[in-house]
């Protein structure tokens, strides 16, 4: 399995980690959505980071698969995938820490990685 595929696998587990952070400190499994709706501060931002991670997983996974199918140079694909993972982790950290500008920059950087894979695979 390539490094890029390992990156996809790693990001499968990222939203649940963020979700666990959002639910720490009090959670009722009978009404999980209500608990998250009532969250405040960093826990609320962790929930939002989880939602954003879920939204960005599919385009990244698709880009990696298409990059492989198109025969993109493996080293290039691996570097872009690793950069995407690093930027997504930073995005979550900045989101939880309420650092809006850094969060946005890391988001745009991750999006640029996805776009780069698609463009190079074309």
mmCIF file with all atom_site columns, C-alpha atoms in Angstrom:
data_model
loop_
_atom_site.group_PDB
_atom_site.id
_atom_site.type_symbol
_atom_site.label_atom_id
_atom_site.label_alt_id
_atom_site.label_comp_id
_atom_site.label_asym_id
_atom_site.label_entity_id
_atom_site.label_seq_id
_atom_site.pdbx_PDB_ins_code
_atom_site.Cartn_x
_atom_site.Cartn_y
_atom_site.Cartn_z
_atom_site.occupancy
_atom_site.B_iso_or_equiv
_atom_site.pdbx_formal_charge
_atom_site.auth_seq_id
_atom_site.auth_comp_id
_atom_site.auth_asym_id
_atom_site.auth_atom_id
_atom_site.pdbx_PDB_model_num
ATOM 1   C CA . UNK A 1 1   ? 0.000   0.000  0.000   1.00 0.00 ? 1   UNK A CA 1
ATOM 2   C CA . UNK A 1 2   ? 1.373   3.415  -0.933  1.00 0.00 ? 2   UNK A CA 1
ATOM 3   C CA . UNK A 1 3   ? 1.982   6.298  1.452   1.00 0.00 ? 3   UNK A CA 1
ATOM 4   C CA . UNK A 1 4   ? -0.890  8.185  -0.196  1.00 0.00 ? 4   UNK A CA 1
ATOM 5   C CA . UNK A 1 5   ? -3.260  5.304  0.522   1.00 0.00 ? 5   UNK A CA 1
ATOM 6   C CA . UNK A 1 6   ? -2.016  5.180  4.123   1.00 0.00 ? 6   UNK A CA 1
ATOM 7   C CA . UNK A 1 7   ? -2.862  8.884  4.349   1.00 0.00 ? 7   UNK A CA 1
ATOM 8   C CA . UNK A 1 8   ? -6.410  8.130  3.218   1.00 0.00 ? 8   UNK A CA 1
ATOM 9   C CA . UNK A 1 9   ? -6.675  5.404  5.849   1.00 0.00 ? 9   UNK A CA 1
ATOM 10  C CA . UNK A 1 10  ? -5.305  7.709  8.550   1.00 0.00 ? 10  UNK A CA 1
ATOM 11  C CA . UNK A 1 11  ? -7.923  10.328 7.742   1.00 0.00 ? 11  UNK A CA 1
ATOM 12  C CA . UNK A 1 12  ? -10.701 7.755  8.129   1.00 0.00 ? 12  UNK A CA 1
ATOM 13  C CA . UNK A 1 13  ? -9.957  7.856  11.864  1.00 0.00 ? 13  UNK A CA 1
ATOM 14  C CA . UNK A 1 14  ? -9.511  11.625 12.160  1.00 0.00 ? 14  UNK A CA 1
ATOM 15  C CA . UNK A 1 15  ? -13.200 12.675 12.415  1.00 0.00 ? 15  UNK A CA 1
ATOM 16  C CA . UNK A 1 16  ? -13.949 10.183 15.226  1.00 0.00 ? 16  UNK A CA 1
ATOM 17  C CA . UNK A 1 17  ? -10.977 11.536 17.191  1.00 0.00 ? 17  UNK A CA 1
ATOM 18  C CA . UNK A 1 18  ? -12.298 15.072 16.812  1.00 0.00 ? 18  UNK A CA 1
ATOM 19  C CA . UNK A 1 19  ? -15.775 13.852 17.723  1.00 0.00 ? 19  UNK A CA 1
ATOM 20  C CA . UNK A 1 20  ? -14.454 12.253 20.897  1.00 0.00 ? 20  UNK A CA 1
ATOM 21  C CA . UNK A 1 21  ? -12.796 15.538 21.809  1.00 0.00 ? 21  UNK A CA 1
ATOM 22  C CA . UNK A 1 22  ? -16.057 17.402 21.224  1.00 0.00 ? 22  UNK A CA 1
ATOM 23  C CA . UNK A 1 23  ? -17.931 14.957 23.443  1.00 0.00 ? 23  UNK A CA 1
ATOM 24  C CA . UNK A 1 24  ? -15.414 14.933 26.291  1.00 0.00 ? 24  UNK A CA 1
ATOM 25  C CA . UNK A 1 25  ? -16.592 16.309 29.580  1.00 0.00 ? 25  UNK A CA 1
ATOM 26  C CA . UNK A 1 26  ? -20.167 15.177 29.321  1.00 0.00 ? 26  UNK A CA 1
ATOM 27  C CA . UNK A 1 27  ? -22.082 13.144 26.814  1.00 0.00 ? 27  UNK A CA 1
ATOM 28  C CA . UNK A 1 28  ? -25.430 11.393 26.806  1.00 0.00 ? 28  UNK A CA 1
ATOM 29  C CA . UNK A 1 29  ? -25.443 8.518  24.325  1.00 0.00 ? 29  UNK A CA 1
ATOM 30  C CA . UNK A 1 30  ? -29.254 8.557  24.290  1.00 0.00 ? 30  UNK A CA 1
ATOM 31  C CA . UNK A 1 31  ? -29.254 12.062 22.758  1.00 0.00 ? 31  UNK A CA 1
ATOM 32  C CA . UNK A 1 32  ? -25.833 12.577 21.164  1.00 0.00 ? 32  UNK A CA 1
ATOM 33  C CA . UNK A 1 33  ? -26.859 15.390 18.819  1.00 0.00 ? 33  UNK A CA 1
ATOM 34  C CA . UNK A 1 34  ? -28.383 17.377 21.661  1.00 0.00 ? 34  UNK A CA 1
ATOM 35  C CA . UNK A 1 35  ? -25.166 17.089 23.644  1.00 0.00 ? 35  UNK A CA 1
ATOM 36  C CA . UNK A 1 36  ? -23.160 18.423 20.715  1.00 0.00 ? 36  UNK A CA 1
ATOM 37  C CA . UNK A 1 37  ? -25.688 21.177 20.043  1.00 0.00 ? 37  UNK A CA 1
ATOM 38  C CA . UNK A 1 38  ? -25.290 22.335 23.638  1.00 0.00 ? 38  UNK A CA 1
ATOM 39  C CA . UNK A 1 39  ? -21.486 22.267 23.507  1.00 0.00 ? 39  UNK A CA 1
ATOM 40  C CA . UNK A 1 40  ? -19.657 25.576 23.848  1.00 0.00 ? 40  UNK A CA 1
ATOM 41  C CA . UNK A 1 41  ? -16.132 26.899 23.487  1.00 0.00 ? 41  UNK A CA 1
ATOM 42  C CA . UNK A 1 42  ? -13.418 24.570 22.296  1.00 0.00 ? 42  UNK A CA 1
ATOM 43  C CA . UNK A 1 43  ? -15.743 21.544 22.378  1.00 0.00 ? 43  UNK A CA 1
ATOM 44  C CA . UNK A 1 44  ? -18.104 23.250 19.924  1.00 0.00 ? 44  UNK A CA 1
ATOM 45  C CA . UNK A 1 45  ? -15.156 24.139 17.697  1.00 0.00 ? 45  UNK A CA 1
ATOM 46  C CA . UNK A 1 46  ? -13.963 20.508 17.870  1.00 0.00 ? 46  UNK A CA 1
ATOM 47  C CA . UNK A 1 47  ? -17.402 19.446 16.624  1.00 0.00 ? 47  UNK A CA 1
ATOM 48  C CA . UNK A 1 48  ? -17.162 21.930 13.766  1.00 0.00 ? 48  UNK A CA 1
ATOM 49  C CA . UNK A 1 49  ? -13.654 20.676 12.965  1.00 0.00 ? 49  UNK A CA 1
ATOM 50  C CA . UNK A 1 50  ? -15.051 17.130 12.888  1.00 0.00 ? 50  UNK A CA 1
ATOM 51  C CA . UNK A 1 51  ? -17.761 18.173 10.434  1.00 0.00 ? 51  UNK A CA 1
ATOM 52  C CA . UNK A 1 52  ? -15.210 19.916 8.230   1.00 0.00 ? 52  UNK A CA 1
ATOM 53  C CA . UNK A 1 53  ? -12.931 16.860 8.302   1.00 0.00 ? 53  UNK A CA 1
ATOM 54  C CA . UNK A 1 54  ? -15.833 14.697 7.139   1.00 0.00 ? 54  UNK A CA 1
ATOM 55  C CA . UNK A 1 55  ? -16.656 17.126 4.328   1.00 0.00 ? 55  UNK A CA 1
ATOM 56  C CA . UNK A 1 56  ? -13.071 17.167 3.068   1.00 0.00 ? 56  UNK A CA 1
ATOM 57  C CA . UNK A 1 57  ? -12.388 13.436 3.251   1.00 0.00 ? 57  UNK A CA 1
ATOM 58  C CA . UNK A 1 58  ? -14.215 12.388 0.064   1.00 0.00 ? 58  UNK A CA 1
ATOM 59  C CA . UNK A 1 59  ? -12.522 14.888 -2.283  1.00 0.00 ? 59  UNK A CA 1
ATOM 60  C CA . UNK A 1 60  ? -9.119  13.904 -0.890  1.00 0.00 ? 60  UNK A CA 1
ATOM 61  C CA . UNK A 1 61  ? -9.783  10.170 -1.193  1.00 0.00 ? 61  UNK A CA 1
ATOM 62  C CA . UNK A 1 62  ? -11.064 10.663 -4.742  1.00 0.00 ? 62  UNK A CA 1
ATOM 63  C CA . UNK A 1 63  ? -7.987  12.699 -5.660  1.00 0.00 ? 63  UNK A CA 1
ATOM 64  C CA . UNK A 1 64  ? -5.634  10.011 -4.343  1.00 0.00 ? 64  UNK A CA 1
ATOM 65  C CA . UNK A 1 65  ? -7.453  7.248  -6.223  1.00 0.00 ? 65  UNK A CA 1
ATOM 66  C CA . UNK A 1 66  ? -7.549  9.283  -9.435  1.00 0.00 ? 66  UNK A CA 1
ATOM 67  C CA . UNK A 1 67  ? -3.883  10.186 -9.004  1.00 0.00 ? 67  UNK A CA 1
ATOM 68  C CA . UNK A 1 68  ? -3.010  6.503  -8.791  1.00 0.00 ? 68  UNK A CA 1
ATOM 69  C CA . UNK A 1 69  ? -5.212  5.556  -11.742 1.00 0.00 ? 69  UNK A CA 1
ATOM 70  C CA . UNK A 1 70  ? -3.747  8.358  -13.865 1.00 0.00 ? 70  UNK A CA 1
ATOM 71  C CA . UNK A 1 71  ? -0.205  7.199  -13.136 1.00 0.00 ? 71  UNK A CA 1
ATOM 72  C CA . UNK A 1 72  ? 0.858   10.327 -11.275 1.00 0.00 ? 72  UNK A CA 1
ATOM 73  C CA . UNK A 1 73  ? 4.456   10.024 -10.052 1.00 0.00 ? 73  UNK A CA 1
ATOM 74  C CA . UNK A 1 74  ? 4.227   8.155  -6.751  1.00 0.00 ? 74  UNK A CA 1
ATOM 75  C CA . UNK A 1 75  ? 6.645   10.449 -4.945  1.00 0.00 ? 75  UNK A CA 1
ATOM 76  C CA . UNK A 1 76  ? 4.655   13.516 -5.939  1.00 0.00 ? 76  UNK A CA 1
ATOM 77  C CA . UNK A 1 77  ? 1.359   11.935 -4.939  1.00 0.00 ? 77  UNK A CA 1
ATOM 78  C CA . UNK A 1 78  ? 2.789   10.816 -1.595  1.00 0.00 ? 78  UNK A CA 1
ATOM 79  C CA . UNK A 1 79  ? 4.176   14.297 -0.856  1.00 0.00 ? 79  UNK A CA 1
ATOM 80  C CA . UNK A 1 80  ? 0.872   15.978 -1.649  1.00 0.00 ? 80  UNK A CA 1
ATOM 81  C CA . UNK A 1 81  ? -1.022  13.423 0.451   1.00 0.00 ? 81  UNK A CA 1
ATOM 82  C CA . UNK A 1 82  ? 1.320   13.898 3.414   1.00 0.00 ? 82  UNK A CA 1
ATOM 83  C CA . UNK A 1 83  ? 1.040   17.675 3.073   1.00 0.00 ? 83  UNK A CA 1
ATOM 84  C CA . UNK A 1 84  ? -2.753  17.369 3.030   1.00 0.00 ? 84  UNK A CA 1
ATOM 85  C CA . UNK A 1 85  ? -2.759  15.282 6.219   1.00 0.00 ? 85  UNK A CA 1
ATOM 86  C CA . UNK A 1 86  ? -0.434  17.733 7.971   1.00 0.00 ? 86  UNK A CA 1
ATOM 87  C CA . UNK A 1 87  ? -2.568  20.681 6.887   1.00 0.00 ? 87  UNK A CA 1
ATOM 88  C CA . UNK A 1 88  ? -5.763  18.948 8.040   1.00 0.00 ? 88  UNK A CA 1
ATOM 89  C CA . UNK A 1 89  ? -4.247  18.296 11.477  1.00 0.00 ? 89  UNK A CA 1
ATOM 90  C CA . UNK A 1 90  ? -3.161  21.933 11.666  1.00 0.00 ? 90  UNK A CA 1
ATOM 91  C CA . UNK A 1 91  ? -6.625  23.010 10.523  1.00 0.00 ? 91  UNK A CA 1
ATOM 92  C CA . UNK A 1 92  ? -8.205  21.110 13.421  1.00 0.00 ? 92  UNK A CA 1
ATOM 93  C CA . UNK A 1 93  ? -5.694  22.475 15.929  1.00 0.00 ? 93  UNK A CA 1
ATOM 94  C CA . UNK A 1 94  ? -6.266  26.034 14.728  1.00 0.00 ? 94  UNK A CA 1
ATOM 95  C CA . UNK A 1 95  ? -10.038 25.506 14.684  1.00 0.00 ? 95  UNK A CA 1
ATOM 96  C CA . UNK A 1 96  ? -10.105 24.255 18.275  1.00 0.00 ? 96  UNK A CA 1
ATOM 97  C CA . UNK A 1 97  ? -7.704  27.023 19.370  1.00 0.00 ? 97  UNK A CA 1
ATOM 98  C CA . UNK A 1 98  ? -9.979  29.639 17.728  1.00 0.00 ? 98  UNK A CA 1
ATOM 99  C CA . UNK A 1 99  ? -7.255  30.887 15.378  1.00 0.00 ? 99  UNK A CA 1
ATOM 100 C CA . UNK A 1 100 ? -9.450  31.814 12.412  1.00 0.00 ? 100 UNK A CA 1
ATOM 101 C CA . UNK A 1 101 ? -6.786  33.174 10.047  1.00 0.00 ? 101 UNK A CA 1
ATOM 102 C CA . UNK A 1 102 ? -4.430  30.224 10.537  1.00 0.00 ? 102 UNK A CA 1
ATOM 103 C CA . UNK A 1 103 ? -7.379  27.838 10.253  1.00 0.00 ? 103 UNK A CA 1
ATOM 104 C CA . UNK A 1 104 ? -8.374  29.381 6.927   1.00 0.00 ? 104 UNK A CA 1
ATOM 105 C CA . UNK A 1 105 ? -4.809  29.289 5.607   1.00 0.00 ? 105 UNK A CA 1
ATOM 106 C CA . UNK A 1 106 ? -4.436  25.616 6.488   1.00 0.00 ? 106 UNK A CA 1
ATOM 107 C CA . UNK A 1 107 ? -7.791  24.884 4.852   1.00 0.00 ? 107 UNK A CA 1
ATOM 108 C CA . UNK A 1 108 ? -6.754  26.627 1.632   1.00 0.00 ? 108 UNK A CA 1
ATOM 109 C CA . UNK A 1 109 ? -3.422  24.782 1.696   1.00 0.00 ? 109 UNK A CA 1
ATOM 110 C CA . UNK A 1 110 ? -5.212  21.448 1.966   1.00 0.00 ? 110 UNK A CA 1
ATOM 111 C CA . UNK A 1 111 ? -7.584  22.399 -0.826  1.00 0.00 ? 111 UNK A CA 1
ATOM 112 C CA . UNK A 1 112 ? -4.574  23.341 -2.961  1.00 0.00 ? 112 UNK A CA 1
ATOM 113 C CA . UNK A 1 113 ? -3.160  19.833 -2.430  1.00 0.00 ? 113 UNK A CA 1
ATOM 114 C CA . UNK A 1 114 ? -6.397  18.267 -3.686  1.00 0.00 ? 114 UNK A CA 1
ATOM 115 C CA . UNK A 1 115 ? -6.553  20.583 -6.691  1.00 0.00 ? 115 UNK A CA 1
ATOM 116 C CA . UNK A 1 116 ? -2.888  19.922 -7.501  1.00 0.00 ? 116 UNK A CA 1
ATOM 117 C CA . UNK A 1 117 ? -3.473  16.166 -7.580  1.00 0.00 ? 117 UNK A CA 1
ATOM 118 C CA . UNK A 1 118 ? -6.467  16.538 -9.891  1.00 0.00 ? 118 UNK A CA 1
ATOM 119 C CA . UNK A 1 119 ? -4.630  18.959 -12.203 1.00 0.00 ? 119 UNK A CA 1
ATOM 120 C CA . UNK A 1 120 ? -1.513  16.780 -12.419 1.00 0.00 ? 120 UNK A CA 1
ATOM 121 C CA . UNK A 1 121 ? -3.645  13.703 -13.055 1.00 0.00 ? 121 UNK A CA 1
ATOM 122 C CA . UNK A 1 122 ? -5.476  15.384 -15.952 1.00 0.00 ? 122 UNK A CA 1
#
